[in-house]
Coordinates of C-alpha atoms and ligand atoms in Angstrom, one line a residue:
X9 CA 8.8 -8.0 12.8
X10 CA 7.2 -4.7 13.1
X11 CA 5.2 -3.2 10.3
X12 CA 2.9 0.1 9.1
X13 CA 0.3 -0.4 6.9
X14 CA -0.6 3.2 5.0
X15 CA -3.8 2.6 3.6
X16 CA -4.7 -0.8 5.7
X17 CA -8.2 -0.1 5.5
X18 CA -8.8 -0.2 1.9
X19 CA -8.7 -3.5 -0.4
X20 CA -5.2 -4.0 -1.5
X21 CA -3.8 -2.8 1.8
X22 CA -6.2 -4.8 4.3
X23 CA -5.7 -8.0 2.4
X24 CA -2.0 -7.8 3.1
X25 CA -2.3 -6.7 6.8
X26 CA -4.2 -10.4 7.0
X27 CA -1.3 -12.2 5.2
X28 CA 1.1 -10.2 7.8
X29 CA -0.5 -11.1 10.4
X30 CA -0.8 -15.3 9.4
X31 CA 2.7 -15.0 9.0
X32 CA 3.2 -13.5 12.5
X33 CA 4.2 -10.5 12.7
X34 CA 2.8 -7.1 14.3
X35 CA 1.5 -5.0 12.2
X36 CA -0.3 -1.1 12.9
X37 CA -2.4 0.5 10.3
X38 CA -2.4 4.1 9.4
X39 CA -5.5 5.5 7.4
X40 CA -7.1 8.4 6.7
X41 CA -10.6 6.1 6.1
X42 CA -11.6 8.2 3.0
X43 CA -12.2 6.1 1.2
X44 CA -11.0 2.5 3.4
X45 CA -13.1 1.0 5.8
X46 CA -12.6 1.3 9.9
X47 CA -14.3 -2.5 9.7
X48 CA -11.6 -3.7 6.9
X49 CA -8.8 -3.5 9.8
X50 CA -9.2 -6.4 11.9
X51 CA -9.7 -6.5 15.6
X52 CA -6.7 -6.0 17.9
X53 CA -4.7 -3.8 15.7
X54 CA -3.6 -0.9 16.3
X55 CA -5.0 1.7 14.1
X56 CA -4.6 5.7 13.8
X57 CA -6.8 7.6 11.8
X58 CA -4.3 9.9 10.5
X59 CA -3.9 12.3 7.0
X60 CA -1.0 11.6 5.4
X61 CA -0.7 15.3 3.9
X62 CA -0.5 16.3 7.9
X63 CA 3.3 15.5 8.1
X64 CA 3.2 16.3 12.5
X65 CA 0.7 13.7 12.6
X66 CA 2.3 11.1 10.2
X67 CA 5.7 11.7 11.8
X68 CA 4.1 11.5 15.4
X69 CA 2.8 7.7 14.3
X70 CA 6.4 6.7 13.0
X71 CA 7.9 8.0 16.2
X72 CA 6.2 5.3 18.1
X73 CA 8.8 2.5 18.7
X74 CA 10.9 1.0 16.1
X75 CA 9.8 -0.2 12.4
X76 CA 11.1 -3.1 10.5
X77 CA 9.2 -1.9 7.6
X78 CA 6.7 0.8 6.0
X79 CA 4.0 -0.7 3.7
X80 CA 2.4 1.9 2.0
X81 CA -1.0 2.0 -0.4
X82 CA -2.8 5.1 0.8
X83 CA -3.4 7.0 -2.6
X84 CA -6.3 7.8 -4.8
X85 CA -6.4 5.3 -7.5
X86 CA -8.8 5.9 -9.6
X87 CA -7.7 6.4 -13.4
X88 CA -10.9 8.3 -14.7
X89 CA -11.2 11.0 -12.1
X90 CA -7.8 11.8 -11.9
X91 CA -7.8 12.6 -16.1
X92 CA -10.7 14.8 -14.4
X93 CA -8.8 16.2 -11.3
X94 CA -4.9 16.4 -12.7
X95 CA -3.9 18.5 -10.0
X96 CA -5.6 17.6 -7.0
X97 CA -4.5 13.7 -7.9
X98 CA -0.6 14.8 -8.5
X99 CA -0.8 16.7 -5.4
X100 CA -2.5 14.4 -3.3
X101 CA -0.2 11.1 -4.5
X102 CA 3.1 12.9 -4.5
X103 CA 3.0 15.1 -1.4
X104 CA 1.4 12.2 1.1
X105 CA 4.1 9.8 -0.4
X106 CA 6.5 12.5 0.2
X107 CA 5.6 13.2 3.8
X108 CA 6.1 9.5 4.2
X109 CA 8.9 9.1 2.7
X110 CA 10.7 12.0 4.8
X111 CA 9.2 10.6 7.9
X112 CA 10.7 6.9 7.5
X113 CA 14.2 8.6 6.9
X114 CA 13.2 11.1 9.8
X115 CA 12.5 8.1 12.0
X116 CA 15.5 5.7 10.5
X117 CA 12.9 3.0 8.8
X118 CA 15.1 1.0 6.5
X119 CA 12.5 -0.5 4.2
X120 CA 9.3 0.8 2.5
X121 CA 7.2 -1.1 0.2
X122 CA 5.1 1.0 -2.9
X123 CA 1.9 0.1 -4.3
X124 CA 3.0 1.0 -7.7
X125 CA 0.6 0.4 -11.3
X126 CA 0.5 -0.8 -14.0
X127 CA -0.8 2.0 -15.0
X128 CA 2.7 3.7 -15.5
X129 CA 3.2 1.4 -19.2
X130 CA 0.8 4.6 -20.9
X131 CA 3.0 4.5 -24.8
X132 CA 2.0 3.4 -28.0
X133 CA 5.3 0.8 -27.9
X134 CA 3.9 -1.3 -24.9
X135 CA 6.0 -4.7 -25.3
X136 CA 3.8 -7.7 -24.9
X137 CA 3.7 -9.2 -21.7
X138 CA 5.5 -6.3 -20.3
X139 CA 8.5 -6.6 -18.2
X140 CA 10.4 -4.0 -15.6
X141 CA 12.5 -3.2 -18.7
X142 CA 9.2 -1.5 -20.3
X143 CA 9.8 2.1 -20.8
X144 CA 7.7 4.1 -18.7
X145 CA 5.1 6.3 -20.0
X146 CA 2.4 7.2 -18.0
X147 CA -1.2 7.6 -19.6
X148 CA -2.7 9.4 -16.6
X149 CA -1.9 11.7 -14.3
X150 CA -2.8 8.6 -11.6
X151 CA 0.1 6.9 -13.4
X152 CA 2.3 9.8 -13.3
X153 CA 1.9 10.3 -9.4
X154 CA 3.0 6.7 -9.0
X155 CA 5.9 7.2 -11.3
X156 CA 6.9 10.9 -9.5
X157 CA 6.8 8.5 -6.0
X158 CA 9.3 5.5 -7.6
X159 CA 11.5 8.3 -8.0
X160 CA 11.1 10.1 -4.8
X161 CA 12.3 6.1 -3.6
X162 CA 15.0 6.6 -5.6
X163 CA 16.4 9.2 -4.0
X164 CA 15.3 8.5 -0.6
X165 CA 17.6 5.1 -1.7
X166 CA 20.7 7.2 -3.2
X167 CA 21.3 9.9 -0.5
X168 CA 19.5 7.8 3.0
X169 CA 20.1 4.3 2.6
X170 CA 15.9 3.9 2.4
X171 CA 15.5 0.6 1.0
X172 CA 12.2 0.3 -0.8
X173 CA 10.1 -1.9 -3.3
X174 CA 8.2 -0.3 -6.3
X175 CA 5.7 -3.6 -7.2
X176 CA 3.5 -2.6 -10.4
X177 CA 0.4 -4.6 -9.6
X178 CA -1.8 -5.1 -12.7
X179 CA -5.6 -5.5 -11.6
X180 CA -5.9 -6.4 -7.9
X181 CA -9.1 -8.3 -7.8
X182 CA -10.8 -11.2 -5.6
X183 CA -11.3 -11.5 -1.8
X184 CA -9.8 -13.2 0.8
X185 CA -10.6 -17.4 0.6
X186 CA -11.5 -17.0 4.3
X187 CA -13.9 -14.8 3.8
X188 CA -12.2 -12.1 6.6
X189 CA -11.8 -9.1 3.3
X190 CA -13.0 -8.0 0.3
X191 CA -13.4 -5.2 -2.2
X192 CA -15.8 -2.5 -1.4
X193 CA -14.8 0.6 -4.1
X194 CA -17.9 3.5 -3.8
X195 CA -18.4 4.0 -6.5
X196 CA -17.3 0.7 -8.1
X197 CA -14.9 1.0 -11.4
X198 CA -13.7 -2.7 -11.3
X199 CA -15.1 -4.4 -13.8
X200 CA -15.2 -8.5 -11.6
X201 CA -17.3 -6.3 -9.0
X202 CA -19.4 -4.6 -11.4
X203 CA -19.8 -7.8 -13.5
X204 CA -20.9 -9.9 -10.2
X205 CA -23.3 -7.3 -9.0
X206 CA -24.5 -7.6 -12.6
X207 CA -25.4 -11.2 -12.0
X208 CA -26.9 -10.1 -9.0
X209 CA -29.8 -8.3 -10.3
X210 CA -28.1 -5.5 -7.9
X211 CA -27.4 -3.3 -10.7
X212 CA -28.0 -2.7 -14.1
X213 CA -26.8 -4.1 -17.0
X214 CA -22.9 -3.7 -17.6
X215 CA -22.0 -1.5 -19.9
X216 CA -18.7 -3.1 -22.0
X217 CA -16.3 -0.2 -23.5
X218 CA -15.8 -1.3 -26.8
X219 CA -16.2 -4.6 -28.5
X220 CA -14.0 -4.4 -31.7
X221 CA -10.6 -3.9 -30.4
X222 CA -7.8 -6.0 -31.8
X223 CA -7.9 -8.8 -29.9
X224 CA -9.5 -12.5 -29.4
X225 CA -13.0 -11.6 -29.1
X226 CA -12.6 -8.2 -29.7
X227 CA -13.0 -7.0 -26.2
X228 CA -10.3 -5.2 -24.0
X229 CA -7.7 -8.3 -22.4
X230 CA -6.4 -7.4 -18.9
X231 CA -4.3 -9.6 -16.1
X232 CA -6.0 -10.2 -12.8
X233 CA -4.2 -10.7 -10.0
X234 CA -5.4 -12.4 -7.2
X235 CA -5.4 -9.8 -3.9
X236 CA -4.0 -12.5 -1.8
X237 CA -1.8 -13.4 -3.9
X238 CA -0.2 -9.8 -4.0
X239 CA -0.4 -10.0 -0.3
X240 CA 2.0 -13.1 -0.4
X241 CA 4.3 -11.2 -2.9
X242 CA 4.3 -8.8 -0.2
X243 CA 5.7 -10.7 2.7
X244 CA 7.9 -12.2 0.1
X245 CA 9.8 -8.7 -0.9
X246 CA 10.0 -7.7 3.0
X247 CA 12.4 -10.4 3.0
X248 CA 13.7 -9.8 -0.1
X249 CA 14.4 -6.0 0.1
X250 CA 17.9 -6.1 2.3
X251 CA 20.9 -4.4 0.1
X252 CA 19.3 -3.1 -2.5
X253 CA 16.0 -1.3 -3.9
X254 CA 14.0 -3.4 -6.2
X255 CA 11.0 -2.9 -8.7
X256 CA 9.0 -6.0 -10.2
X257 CA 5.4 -6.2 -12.0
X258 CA 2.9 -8.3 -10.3
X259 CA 0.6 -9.5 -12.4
X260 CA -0.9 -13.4 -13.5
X261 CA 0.5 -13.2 -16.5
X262 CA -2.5 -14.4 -18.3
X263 CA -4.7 -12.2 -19.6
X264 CA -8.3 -12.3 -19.9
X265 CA -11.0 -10.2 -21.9
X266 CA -14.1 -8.7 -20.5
X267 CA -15.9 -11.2 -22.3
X268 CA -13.9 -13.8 -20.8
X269 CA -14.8 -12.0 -17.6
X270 CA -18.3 -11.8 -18.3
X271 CA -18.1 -16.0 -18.9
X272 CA -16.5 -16.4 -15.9
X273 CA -18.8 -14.9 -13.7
X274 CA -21.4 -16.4 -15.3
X275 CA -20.3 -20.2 -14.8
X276 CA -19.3 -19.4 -11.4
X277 CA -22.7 -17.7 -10.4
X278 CA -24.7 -20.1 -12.4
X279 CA -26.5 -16.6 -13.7
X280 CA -27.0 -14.7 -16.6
X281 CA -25.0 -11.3 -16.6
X282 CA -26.6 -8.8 -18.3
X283 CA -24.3 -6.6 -20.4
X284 CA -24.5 -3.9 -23.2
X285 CA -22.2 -3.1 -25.7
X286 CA -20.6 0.7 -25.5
X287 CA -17.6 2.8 -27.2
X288 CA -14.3 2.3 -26.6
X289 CA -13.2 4.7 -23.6
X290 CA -10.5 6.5 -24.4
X291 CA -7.0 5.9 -23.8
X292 CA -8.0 2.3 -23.3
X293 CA -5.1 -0.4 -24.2
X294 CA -6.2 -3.4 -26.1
X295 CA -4.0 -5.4 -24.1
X296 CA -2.4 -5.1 -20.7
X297 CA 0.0 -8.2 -19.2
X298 CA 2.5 -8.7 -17.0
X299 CA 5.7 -10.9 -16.9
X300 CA 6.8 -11.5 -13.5
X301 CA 9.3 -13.7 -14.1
X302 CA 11.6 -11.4 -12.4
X303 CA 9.4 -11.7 -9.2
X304 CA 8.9 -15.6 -9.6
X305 CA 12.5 -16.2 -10.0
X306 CA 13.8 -14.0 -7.5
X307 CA 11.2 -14.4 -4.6
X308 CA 10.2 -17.7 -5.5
X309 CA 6.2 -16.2 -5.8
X310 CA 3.7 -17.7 -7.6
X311 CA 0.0 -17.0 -8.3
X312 CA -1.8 -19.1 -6.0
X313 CA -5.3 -18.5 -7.6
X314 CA -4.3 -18.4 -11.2
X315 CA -7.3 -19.0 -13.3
X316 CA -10.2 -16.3 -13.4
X317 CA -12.7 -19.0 -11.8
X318 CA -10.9 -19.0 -8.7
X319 CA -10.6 -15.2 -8.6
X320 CA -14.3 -14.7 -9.8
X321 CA -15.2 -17.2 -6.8
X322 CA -13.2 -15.6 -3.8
X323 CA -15.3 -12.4 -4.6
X324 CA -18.3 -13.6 -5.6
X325 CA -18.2 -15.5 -2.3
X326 CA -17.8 -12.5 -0.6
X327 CA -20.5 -9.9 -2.6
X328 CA -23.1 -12.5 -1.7
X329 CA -22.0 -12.5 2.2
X330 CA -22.0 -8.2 2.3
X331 CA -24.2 -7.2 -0.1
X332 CA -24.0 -3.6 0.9
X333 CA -20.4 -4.0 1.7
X334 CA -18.3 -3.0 4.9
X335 CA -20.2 -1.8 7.6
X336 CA -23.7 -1.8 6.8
Ligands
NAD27 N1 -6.7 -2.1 -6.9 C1 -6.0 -2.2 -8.0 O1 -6.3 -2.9 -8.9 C2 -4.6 -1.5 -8.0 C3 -3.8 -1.7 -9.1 C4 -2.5 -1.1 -9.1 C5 -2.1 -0.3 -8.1 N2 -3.0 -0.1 -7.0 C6 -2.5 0.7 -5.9 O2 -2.6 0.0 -4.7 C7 -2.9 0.8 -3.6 C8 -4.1 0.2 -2.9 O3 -5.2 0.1 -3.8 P1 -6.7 -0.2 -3.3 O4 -7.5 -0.7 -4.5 O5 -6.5 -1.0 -2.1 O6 -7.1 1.3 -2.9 P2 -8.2 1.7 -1.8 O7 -8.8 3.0 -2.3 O8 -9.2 0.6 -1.6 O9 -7.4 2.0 -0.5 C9 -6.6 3.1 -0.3 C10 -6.7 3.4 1.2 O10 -5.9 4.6 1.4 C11 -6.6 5.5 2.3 N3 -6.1 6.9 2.0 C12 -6.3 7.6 0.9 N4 -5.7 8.8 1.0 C13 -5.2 8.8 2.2 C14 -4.4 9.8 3.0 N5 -4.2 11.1 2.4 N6 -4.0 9.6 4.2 C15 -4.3 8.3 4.8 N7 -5.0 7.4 4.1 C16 -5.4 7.6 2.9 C17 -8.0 5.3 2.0 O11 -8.9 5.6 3.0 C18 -8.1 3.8 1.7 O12 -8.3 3.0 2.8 C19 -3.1 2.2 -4.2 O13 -2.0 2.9 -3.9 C20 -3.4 1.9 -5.6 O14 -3.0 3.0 -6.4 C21 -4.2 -0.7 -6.9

């Protein structure tokens, strides 16, 4: 199979061109590399540094040969700035997904994967883990975006035929086991990073946002989710995806708190991390995790590296082996 990878040079998206290409198919990589890395894309793919706001340019990609499939995780992502920058995150989400999105239809792609969020469960009455049934209500405008693009799919779906996949990830984190990826965010807002770089001595002392929420040890609970082992969901659903459009949450399923976190990283390192207690951010959930039992049961998918130990490893592994990251 033939495949496009928007956004193949950044973490989520590079991981899964490695897991399409162990399970042998071509793959070409689209990316804009502001904020991705040209190094991230392996050797021998073909890559084209292209904007996805520029529609002749996207559209000019897609009309090179025929696609079995569009995956597509070119966005900005980042919750904080875009509670900062509303409007230049709606735009930016919505009208690159939207060029997209006409393009495949343009260029008669049948499938198209989203790199959805978590981040669209925003209300007061999140249910507990939180299923595709969950009502939607986004706490950010990054969360809105994603939500505007699901139904841009839906339509694209309704009136064209365009098959897609909304997955909700929860909080991508690790590297790949072979060493061959990792996560290199500048700035860095995930917290494993930040906590190992902690341990590191190569920053200073993490700052933890809030320590008296409701909750086991009174710090926020989250769900990681391996990055490979989204990448494996992904080649799952590109099977999956034939009849019908389909949305699933992606997440371990088990949550952990940043203290958990912290005690993680600091068995795996064998260091002390040092850490600070701060306020509560705002708009900051207690408690955020997924069921994907809808995923398990209907791909057969499960979390590969499902304890924090194994995650906290895979990128610890691979801070220690690029300490200033992707191309340095
Ligand atoms: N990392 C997570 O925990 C997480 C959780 C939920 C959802 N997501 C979603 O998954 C996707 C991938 O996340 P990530 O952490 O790999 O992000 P990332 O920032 O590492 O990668 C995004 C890539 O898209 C590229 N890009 C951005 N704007 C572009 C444009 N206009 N044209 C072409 N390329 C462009 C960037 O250069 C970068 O390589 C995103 O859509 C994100 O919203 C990520």
């Amino acid at each position: 199979m033939r495949y496009l990878v928007t956004g193949g040079a950044g973490f989520v998206g590079s991981h899964v061109v490695l897991a399409l290409l162990d399970a042998g198919h071509d793959v070409v990589v689209l990316d804009n590399l502001s904020i991705g890395y040209r190094e991230a894309v392996p050797a021998g793919v073909p890559f084209h540094k292209v904007d996805l706001l520029d529609y002749a340019a996207t559209s000019a990609v897609l009309a090179q040969g025929t696609w079995d499939g569009v995956l597509h995780f070119a966005a900005l992502s980042v919750v904080g700035d875009s509670m900062r920058e509303p409007f230049h995150y709606l735009r930016q989400n919505y009208l690159t997904a939207l060029n997209l999105v006409q393009s495949c239809v343009e260029h008669g792609v049948r499938k198209l994967v989203f790199s959805s969020t978590a981040a669209l469960f925003g209300g007061p009455e999140r249910p507990d883990p939180i299923s595709e049934t969950a009502s939607v209500l986004p706490g950010s405008p990054y969360g809105e975006s994603k939500f505007m693009i699901e139904r841009v799919l839906h339509w694209a779906d309704e009136i064209h035929g365009l098959r897609s996949a909304c997955l909700r990830y929860f909080n991508a984190a690790g590297a790949d086991h072979q060493g061959r990826a990792g996560e290199d965010h500048r700035p860095e807002t995930h917290l494993i990073p930040l906590t190992i770089d902690a341990a590191l001595g190569r920053r200073p002392a993490l700052r933890l946002f809030g320590t008296d929420y409701p909750t086991r040890d009174g710090s926020c609970v989250r769900d990681y989710i391996h990055v490979t082992d989204i990448a494996d969901a992904h080649v799952r659903v590109l099977d999956r995806i034939g009849d019908r459009s389909v949305t699933y949450n992606i997440g371990n399923g088990q949550g952990y708190s940043n203290l958990e976190v912290i005690q993680s990283v600091e068995r795996v390192s064998g260091r002390k991390v040092p850490w600070e207690a701060a306020p509560r951010r705002e708009g900051d959930p207690p408690h955020l995790v997924a069921d994907s039992t809808l995923l398990r049961s209907e791909t057969g998918w499960a979390p590969r590296f499902a304890d924090i130990d194994s995650i906290v490893e895979t990128a610890l592994r691979w801070r220690e082996s690029h300490p200033h990251g992707y191309g340095v």
